[in-house]
Amino acid sequence: MDPFTKIILLMLNAILCNNFVLSRFLGICPFLGVSKKVDTAIGMGLAVTFVMALASLFCYFAQMLLDSLNIGYMQTIAYILVIAGLVQFVEMVLQKTSPSLYTALGVYLPLITTNCAVLGVTILNFDEGYNLLESVLNGVGGALGFTLAIVLMAGITERLELSKIPTPLKGFPIGLITAGLMSIAFLGFSGLIK
């Protein structure tokens, strides 16, 4: 298989077949919390994309350092430190460049640090034995899949606000039902890429 095809398949696999939110069920907290408005969802998706891509890059080198020092058992702690540093950087940039988005994301922005999708992609990169390029591409693909899921959910949520929904289902219950139906739809992509 030529390298370009391998890259395309890796990205499609991360975005559709193994979507972190809808297939692996990682990153549900920001998915359900920030998916009220499309603009906010896009901002969160871009922030997660930036953090996941750089976390995949830096954690690859952190893993090399841990392996060279023979302290691979410190992997999770090292990864969380890298991710926390990246999130702090994103917070500072958003606060200076887009205060309205910074305010709209609120508590969910620092929660990227503990977003299990970000940590999940870095650990998955190591477990799958990806090289540097594959790690970064898997991180970007996973983040784009996260962004796709959160933007789709925000679009549906905005439409649901205008719909007649039975009172017991309004708000969070209809959100969970919607997320479940989206997950079933994304599971239709499983097996597409082997």
Coordinates of N, CA and C in Angstrom, one line a residue:
M1 N 0.8 -1.2 0.0 CA 0.0 0.0 0.0 C 0.9 1.2 0.0
D2 N 0.6 2.2 -0.9 CA 1.4 3.4 -1.0 C 1.2 4.3 0.3
P3 N 2.1 5.1 0.6 CA 2.0 5.9 1.8 C 0.8 6.9 1.9
F4 N 0.5 7.5 0.7 CA -0.6 8.4 0.6 C -1.9 7.7 1.0
T5 N -2.1 6.5 0.5 CA -3.3 5.7 0.7 C -3.4 5.4 2.2
K6 N -2.2 5.0 2.8 CA -2.2 4.7 4.2 C -2.6 5.8 5.1
I7 N -2.1 7.0 4.7 CA -2.4 8.3 5.4 C -3.9 8.5 5.4
I8 N -4.5 8.4 4.2 CA -6.0 8.7 4.0 C -6.8 7.7 4.8
L9 N -6.4 6.4 4.8 CA -7.1 5.4 5.6 C -7.0 5.6 7.1
L10 N -5.8 6.0 7.5 CA -5.6 6.3 8.9 C -6.5 7.5 9.4
M11 N -6.5 8.5 8.6 CA -7.4 9.7 8.9 C -8.9 9.3 8.9
L12 N -9.3 8.6 7.9 CA -10.7 8.2 7.8 C -11.1 7.3 8.9
N13 N -10.2 6.4 9.3 CA -10.4 5.5 10.4 C -10.6 6.3 11.7
A14 N -9.8 7.3 11.9 CA -9.8 8.1 13.1 C -11.1 8.9 13.2
I15 N -11.5 9.5 12.0 CA -12.6 10.4 12.0 C -13.9 9.6 12.0
L16 N -14.1 8.6 11.2 CA -15.4 7.9 11.1 C -15.5 6.6 11.8
C17 N -14.6 5.7 11.5 CA -14.8 4.3 12.0 C -14.5 4.2 13.5
N18 N -13.5 4.9 14.0 CA -13.1 4.8 15.4 C -13.3 6.2 16.1
N19 N -14.4 6.9 15.8 CA -14.6 8.2 16.3 C -14.5 8.1 17.8
F20 N -13.7 9.0 18.4 CA -13.5 8.9 19.9 C -14.8 9.1 20.7
V21 N -15.6 10.0 20.2 CA -16.8 10.2 21.0 C -17.9 9.2 20.7
L22 N -18.2 8.9 19.5 CA -19.3 8.1 19.1 C -19.1 6.6 19.0
S23 N -17.8 6.2 18.9 CA -17.5 4.8 18.8 C -16.7 4.3 20.0
R24 N -15.8 5.1 20.5 CA -15.0 4.7 21.6 C -15.5 5.3 22.9
F25 N -16.5 6.2 22.9 CA -17.1 6.8 24.0 C -16.1 7.5 24.9
L26 N -15.2 8.3 24.3 CA -14.2 9.1 25.1 C -14.5 10.5 24.8
G27 N -14.4 11.4 25.8 CA -14.6 12.8 25.6 C -16.1 13.2 25.6
I28 N -16.9 12.4 26.4 CA -18.4 12.7 26.4 C -18.7 13.9 27.2
C29 N -18.0 14.3 28.2 CA -18.3 15.5 29.0 C -18.3 16.8 28.2
P30 N -17.2 17.1 27.4 CA -17.3 18.3 26.6 C -18.3 18.1 25.4
F31 N -18.5 16.9 25.0 CA -19.4 16.6 23.9 C -20.8 17.0 24.3
L32 N -21.2 16.6 25.4 CA -22.6 16.9 25.9 C -22.7 18.3 26.5
G33 N -21.6 18.8 27.0 CA -21.6 20.1 27.7 C -21.5 21.3 26.8
V34 N -20.8 21.2 25.7 CA -20.5 22.4 24.8 C -21.3 22.3 23.6
S35 N -22.1 21.3 23.4 CA -22.8 21.1 22.1 C -24.2 21.8 22.1
K36 N -24.2 23.0 22.6 CA -25.5 23.7 22.6 C -25.6 24.7 21.4
K37 N -24.5 25.3 21.0 CA -24.4 26.2 19.9 C -23.3 25.8 18.9
V38 N -23.6 25.9 17.7 CA -22.6 25.5 16.7 C -21.3 26.3 16.8
D39 N -21.4 27.6 17.0 CA -20.2 28.4 17.1 C -19.3 28.0 18.2
T40 N -19.9 27.7 19.4 CA -19.1 27.3 20.5 C -18.5 25.9 20.3
A41 N -19.3 25.0 19.6 CA -18.8 23.7 19.3 C -17.6 23.7 18.3
I42 N -17.7 24.6 17.4 CA -16.5 24.7 16.4 C -15.3 25.2 17.2
G43 N -15.5 26.2 18.1 CA -14.4 26.7 18.8 C -13.7 25.6 19.7
M44 N -14.6 24.8 20.4 CA -14.1 23.7 21.2 C -13.4 22.7 20.3
G45 N -14.0 22.4 19.2 CA -13.4 21.4 18.3 C -12.0 21.9 17.8
L46 N -11.9 23.1 17.5 CA -10.6 23.7 17.0 C -9.5 23.6 18.2
A47 N -10.0 23.9 19.4 CA -9.1 23.9 20.6 C -8.6 22.5 20.8
V48 N -9.6 21.5 20.7 CA -9.2 20.1 20.9 C -8.3 19.6 19.8
T49 N -8.6 20.0 18.6 CA -7.7 19.6 17.5 C -6.3 20.1 17.7
F50 N -6.1 21.3 18.1 CA -4.8 21.9 18.3 C -4.1 21.1 19.4
V51 N -4.8 20.9 20.5 CA -4.2 20.1 21.7 C -3.9 18.7 21.3
M52 N -4.8 18.0 20.6 CA -4.6 16.6 20.3 C -3.4 16.4 19.3
A53 N -3.3 17.3 18.3 CA -2.2 17.2 17.4 C -0.9 17.4 18.1
L54 N -0.8 18.5 18.9 CA 0.5 18.8 19.6 C 0.7 17.7 20.7
A55 N -0.3 17.3 21.3 CA -0.1 16.2 22.4 C 0.4 15.0 21.7
S56 N -0.1 14.6 20.6 CA 0.4 13.4 19.9 C 1.9 13.6 19.5
L57 N 2.2 14.8 19.1 CA 3.6 15.1 18.7 C 4.5 15.0 19.9
F58 N 4.2 15.8 21.0 CA 5.1 15.9 22.2 C 5.1 14.6 23.0
C59 N 4.0 13.9 23.0 CA 3.9 12.7 23.8 C 4.7 11.6 23.1
Y60 N 4.9 11.6 21.8 CA 5.7 10.7 21.1 C 7.2 10.9 21.6
F61 N 7.6 12.1 21.7 CA 9.0 12.4 22.1 C 9.1 12.1 23.6
A62 N 8.0 12.4 24.4 CA 8.1 12.0 25.8 C 8.2 10.5 26.0
Q63 N 7.5 9.8 25.2 CA 7.6 8.3 25.3 C 9.0 7.8 25.0
M64 N 9.6 8.4 24.0 CA 11.0 8.1 23.6 C 12.0 8.4 24.8
L65 N 11.7 9.5 25.5 CA 12.5 9.9 26.6 C 12.3 8.9 27.8
L66 N 11.0 8.6 28.0 CA 10.7 7.6 29.1 C 11.3 6.2 28.8
D67 N 11.3 5.8 27.6 CA 11.8 4.5 27.2 C 13.4 4.5 27.4
S68 N 14.0 5.6 27.0 CA 15.4 5.7 27.1 C 15.9 5.7 28.6
L69 N 15.1 6.3 29.4 CA 15.4 6.3 30.9 C 14.9 5.0 31.6
N70 N 14.2 4.2 30.8 CA 13.7 2.9 31.4 C 12.6 3.2 32.5
I71 N 11.8 4.2 32.3 CA 10.7 4.5 33.2 C 9.4 4.6 32.5
G72 N 9.1 3.6 31.6 CA 7.9 3.6 30.8 C 6.6 3.6 31.7
Y73 N 6.7 3.2 32.9 CA 5.5 3.2 33.8 C 5.1 4.6 34.2
M74 N 5.9 5.6 33.9 CA 5.5 7.0 34.1 C 4.7 7.6 32.9
Q75 N 4.4 6.8 32.0 CA 3.7 7.2 30.7 C 2.5 8.1 31.0
T76 N 1.6 7.7 31.7 CA 0.3 8.4 31.9 C 0.6 9.8 32.6
I77 N 1.4 9.8 33.6 CA 1.7 11.1 34.3 C 2.4 12.0 33.3
A78 N 3.4 11.5 32.6 CA 4.1 12.4 31.6 C 3.1 12.9 30.5
Y79 N 2.2 12.1 30.0 CA 1.3 12.5 29.0 C 0.3 13.6 29.6
I80 N -0.2 13.4 30.8 CA -1.1 14.4 31.4 C -0.3 15.7 31.6
L81 N 0.9 15.7 32.0 CA 1.7 16.9 32.2 C 1.8 17.7 30.8
V82 N 2.1 16.9 29.8 CA 2.2 17.5 28.4 C 0.9 18.1 28.0
I83 N -0.2 17.4 28.2 CA -1.5 17.9 27.8 C -1.9 19.1 28.6
A84 N -1.6 19.1 29.9 CA -2.0 20.2 30.8 C -1.2 21.5 30.3
G85 N 0.0 21.3 30.0 CA 0.8 22.5 29.5 C 0.2 23.0 28.2
L86 N -0.2 22.1 27.3 CA -0.8 22.6 26.0 C -2.1 23.3 26.2
V87 N -2.9 22.8 27.1 CA -4.2 23.4 27.4 C -4.0 24.8 28.0
Q88 N -3.0 24.9 28.9 CA -2.8 26.2 29.5 C -2.4 27.2 28.4
F89 N -1.6 26.8 27.4 CA -1.2 27.6 26.3 C -2.4 28.0 25.5
V90 N -3.3 27.0 25.2 CA -4.5 27.3 24.4 C -5.4 28.3 25.2
E91 N -5.5 28.1 26.5 CA -6.3 29.1 27.3 C -5.8 30.5 27.2
M92 N -4.5 30.7 27.3 CA -3.9 32.0 27.3 C -4.1 32.6 25.9
V93 N -4.0 31.8 24.8 CA -4.1 32.4 23.5 C -5.6 32.8 23.2
L94 N -6.5 31.9 23.6 CA -8.0 32.2 23.5 C -8.4 33.4 24.3
Q95 N -7.8 33.6 25.5 CA -8.2 34.7 26.4 C -7.7 36.0 25.7
K96 N -6.6 36.0 25.0 CA -6.1 37.2 24.4 C -6.7 37.5 23.0
T97 N -6.9 36.4 22.2 CA -7.4 36.6 20.9 C -8.9 36.6 20.7
S98 N -9.6 35.8 21.5 CA -11.1 35.6 21.4 C -11.7 35.5 22.8
P99 N -11.8 36.7 23.5 CA -12.4 36.6 24.8 C -13.9 36.1 24.8
S100 N -14.6 36.3 23.8 CA -16.0 35.8 23.8 C -16.0 34.3 23.7
L101 N -15.2 33.7 22.9 CA -15.1 32.2 22.8 C -14.6 31.7 24.1
Y102 N -13.6 32.4 24.7 CA -13.0 31.9 26.0 C -14.1 31.9 27.0
T103 N -14.9 32.9 27.0 CA -16.0 32.9 28.0 C -17.1 31.9 27.7
A104 N -17.4 31.7 26.4 CA -18.4 30.7 26.0 C -18.0 29.3 26.4
L105 N -16.7 29.0 26.2 CA -16.3 27.6 26.5 C -16.2 27.4 28.0
G106 N -16.0 28.5 28.8 CA -16.1 28.4 30.2 C -15.2 27.3 30.8
V107 N -15.9 26.5 31.7 CA -15.2 25.5 32.4 C -14.7 24.3 31.5
Y108 N -15.3 24.2 30.4 CA -15.0 23.1 29.5 C -13.6 23.2 28.8
L109 N -13.1 24.5 28.8 CA -11.8 24.6 28.2 C -10.7 24.0 29.1
P110 N -10.6 24.3 30.4 CA -9.6 23.6 31.2 C -9.9 22.1 31.3
L111 N -11.1 21.7 31.1 CA -11.4 20.3 31.1 C -10.8 19.5 30.0
I112 N -10.3 20.2 28.9 CA -9.6 19.5 27.9 C -8.4 18.7 28.5
T113 N -7.8 19.3 29.6 CA -6.7 18.6 30.2 C -7.1 17.2 30.7
T114 N -8.3 17.1 31.2 CA -8.8 15.7 31.7 C -9.7 15.1 30.6
N115 N -9.8 15.6 29.4 CA -10.6 15.0 28.4 C -9.9 13.6 28.0
C116 N -10.6 12.6 28.3 CA -10.1 11.3 28.1 C -9.8 11.0 26.6
A117 N -10.4 11.7 25.7 CA -10.1 11.5 24.3 C -8.7 12.0 24.0
V118 N -8.3 13.1 24.6 CA -6.9 13.6 24.3 C -5.9 12.6 24.9
L119 N -6.1 12.2 26.1 CA -5.2 11.2 26.7 C -5.3 9.8 26.0
G120 N -6.5 9.5 25.6 CA -6.8 8.2 24.8 C -6.0 8.2 23.5
V121 N -6.0 9.3 22.8 CA -5.3 9.2 21.5 C -3.8 9.1 21.7
T122 N -3.2 9.7 22.7 CA -1.8 9.6 23.0 C -1.4 8.2 23.4
I123 N -2.2 7.6 24.2 CA -1.9 6.2 24.6 C -2.2 5.2 23.5
L124 N -3.2 5.5 22.7 CA -3.5 4.6 21.6 C -2.3 4.7 20.5
N125 N -1.8 5.8 20.3 CA -0.7 6.0 19.4 C 0.5 5.1 19.8
F126 N 0.8 5.0 21.1 CA 1.8 4.2 21.6 C 1.5 2.7 21.5
D127 N 0.2 2.4 21.9 CA -0.2 1.0 21.9 C -0.2 0.4 20.5
E128 N -0.6 1.2 19.5 CA -0.6 0.8 18.1 C 0.7 0.8 17.5
G129 N 1.7 1.3 18.1 CA 3.1 1.3 17.6 C 3.3 2.3 16.4
Y130 N 2.5 3.4 16.4 CA 2.6 4.4 15.4 C 3.9 5.1 15.4
N131 N 4.4 5.5 14.2 CA 5.6 6.3 14.2 C 5.2 7.7 14.4
L132 N 6.1 8.7 14.3 CA 5.8 10.1 14.6 C 4.7 10.6 13.7
L133 N 4.9 10.4 12.4 CA 3.9 11.0 11.4 C 2.5 10.3 11.7
E134 N 2.5 9.0 11.8 CA 1.2 8.3 12.1 C 0.6 8.8 13.4
S135 N 1.4 9.0 14.4 CA 0.9 9.5 15.7 C 0.2 10.9 15.5
V136 N 0.9 11.8 14.8 CA 0.3 13.1 14.6 C -1.0 13.0 13.8
L137 N -0.9 12.2 12.7 CA -2.1 12.1 11.8 C -3.3 11.5 12.6
N138 N -3.0 10.5 13.4 CA -4.1 9.9 14.2 C -4.6 10.9 15.2
G139 N -3.8 11.7 15.8 CA -4.2 12.7 16.7 C -5.1 13.8 16.0
V140 N -4.7 14.2 14.8 CA -5.5 15.2 14.0 C -6.8 14.5 13.6
G141 N -6.7 13.3 13.1 CA -7.9 12.6 12.7 C -8.9 12.4 13.8
G142 N -8.4 12.0 15.0 CA -9.2 11.8 16.1 C -9.9 13.1 16.5
A143 N -9.1 14.2 16.5 CA -9.7 15.5 16.8 C -10.7 16.0 15.8
L144 N -10.4 15.7 14.6 CA -11.4 16.1 13.5 C -12.7 15.3 13.7
G145 N -12.6 14.0 14.1 CA -13.8 13.2 14.4 C -14.5 13.8 15.6
F146 N -13.8 14.2 16.6 CA -14.4 14.9 17.8 C -15.1 16.1 17.4
T147 N -14.5 16.9 16.5 CA -15.1 18.2 16.1 C -16.3 17.9 15.2
L148 N -16.3 16.9 14.4 CA -17.4 16.5 13.6 C -18.6 16.1 14.5
A149 N -18.3 15.3 15.5 CA -19.4 14.8 16.4 C -20.0 16.0 17.2
I150 N -19.1 16.8 17.7 CA -19.6 17.9 18.5 C -20.4 19.0 17.7
V151 N -20.0 19.2 16.5 CA -20.7 20.2 15.6 C -22.0 19.6 15.2
L152 N -22.0 18.3 14.8 CA -23.3 17.7 14.4 C -24.3 17.7 15.6
M153 N -23.8 17.4 16.8 CA -24.6 17.4 18.0 C -25.2 18.8 18.2
A154 N -24.3 19.8 18.1 CA -24.7 21.2 18.3 C -25.8 21.6 17.3
G155 N -25.6 21.2 16.0 CA -26.6 21.5 15.0 C -27.9 20.9 15.3
I156 N -27.9 19.7 15.7 CA -29.1 19.0 16.1 C -29.8 19.6 17.3
T157 N -29.0 20.0 18.3 CA -29.5 20.6 19.5 C -30.2 21.9 19.2
E158 N -29.6 22.7 18.3 CA -30.2 24.0 17.9 C -31.5 23.7 17.3
R159 N -31.6 22.7 16.4 CA -32.9 22.4 15.8 C -33.9 21.9 16.8
L160 N -33.5 21.1 17.8 CA -34.4 20.6 18.8 C -35.0 21.7 19.7
E161 N -34.2 22.8 19.8 CA -34.8 23.9 20.6 C -36.0 24.5 20.0
L162 N -36.2 24.3 18.7 CA -37.3 24.9 17.9 C -38.4 23.8 17.8
S163 N -38.2 22.6 18.2 CA -39.1 21.5 18.0 C -40.0 21.3 19.2
K164 N -41.2 20.7 19.0 CA -42.1 20.4 20.1 C -41.6 19.0 20.6
I165 N -41.1 19.1 21.9 CA -40.6 17.9 22.5 C -41.4 17.7 23.8
P166 N -41.8 16.5 24.1 CA -42.5 16.3 25.4 C -41.7 16.8 26.6
T167 N -42.3 17.4 27.5 CA -41.6 18.0 28.6 C -40.6 17.1 29.4
P168 N -41.0 15.8 29.6 CA -40.0 15.0 30.3 C -38.7 14.8 29.5
L169 N -38.7 14.9 28.2 CA -37.6 14.7 27.4 C -36.8 15.9 27.1
K170 N -37.2 17.1 27.5 CA -36.5 18.3 27.1 C -35.2 18.4 27.8
G171 N -34.2 19.0 27.2 CA -32.9 19.2 27.8 C -32.0 18.0 27.6
F172 N -31.5 17.6 28.8 CA -30.4 16.5 28.8 C -31.0 15.2 28.3
P173 N -32.2 14.8 28.7 CA -32.7 13.5 28.2 C -32.7 13.4 26.6
I174 N -33.2 14.4 26.0 CA -33.2 14.3 24.5 C -31.8 14.4 23.9
G175 N -30.9 15.0 24.7 CA -29.5 15.1 24.3 C -28.9 13.7 24.3
L176 N -29.2 12.9 25.4 CA -28.7 11.6 25.5 C -29.3 10.6 24.4
I177 N -30.5 10.8 24.1 CA -31.2 10.0 23.1 C -30.5 10.3 21.7
T178 N -30.3 11.6 21.5 CA -29.7 12.1 20.2 C -28.3 11.5 20.1
A179 N -27.5 11.6 21.2 CA -26.1 11.1 21.2 C -26.1 9.6 20.9
G180 N -27.1 8.8 21.5 CA -27.2 7.4 21.2 C -27.5 7.1 19.8
L181 N -28.4 7.8 19.2 CA -28.7 7.6 17.8 C -27.6 8.0 16.9
M182 N -26.8 9.0 17.2 CA -25.6 9.4 16.4 C -24.6 8.3 16.6
S183 N -24.5 7.7 17.7 CA -23.5 6.6 17.9 C -23.8 5.4 17.1
I184 N -25.1 5.1 17.1 CA -25.6 4.0 16.2 C -25.3 4.2 14.8
A185 N -25.5 5.5 14.3 CA -25.2 5.8 12.9 C -23.7 5.7 12.6
F186 N -22.8 6.1 13.6 CA -21.4 6.1 13.3 C -20.9 4.6 13.4
L187 N -21.6 3.8 14.2 CA -21.2 2.4 14.2 C -21.4 1.7 12.9
G188 N -22.2 2.3 12.0 CA -22.3 1.8 10.7 C -21.0 1.9 9.9
F189 N -20.1 2.7 10.3 CA -18.8 2.8 9.6 C -17.8 1.8 10.0
S190 N -18.2 1.0 11.1 CA -17.2 0.0 11.6 C -17.0 -1.1 10.6
G191 N -15.8 -1.5 10.4 CA -15.5 -2.5 9.4 C -15.2 -1.9 8.0
L192 N -15.4 -0.7 7.9 CA -15.2 0.0 6.6 C -13.7 -0.1 6.2
I193 N -12.9 0.1 7.2 CA -11.4 0.1 7.0 C -10.8 -0.9 7.9
K194 N -10.0 -1.8 7.3 CA -9.4 -2.8 8.1 C -7.9 -2.6 8.3

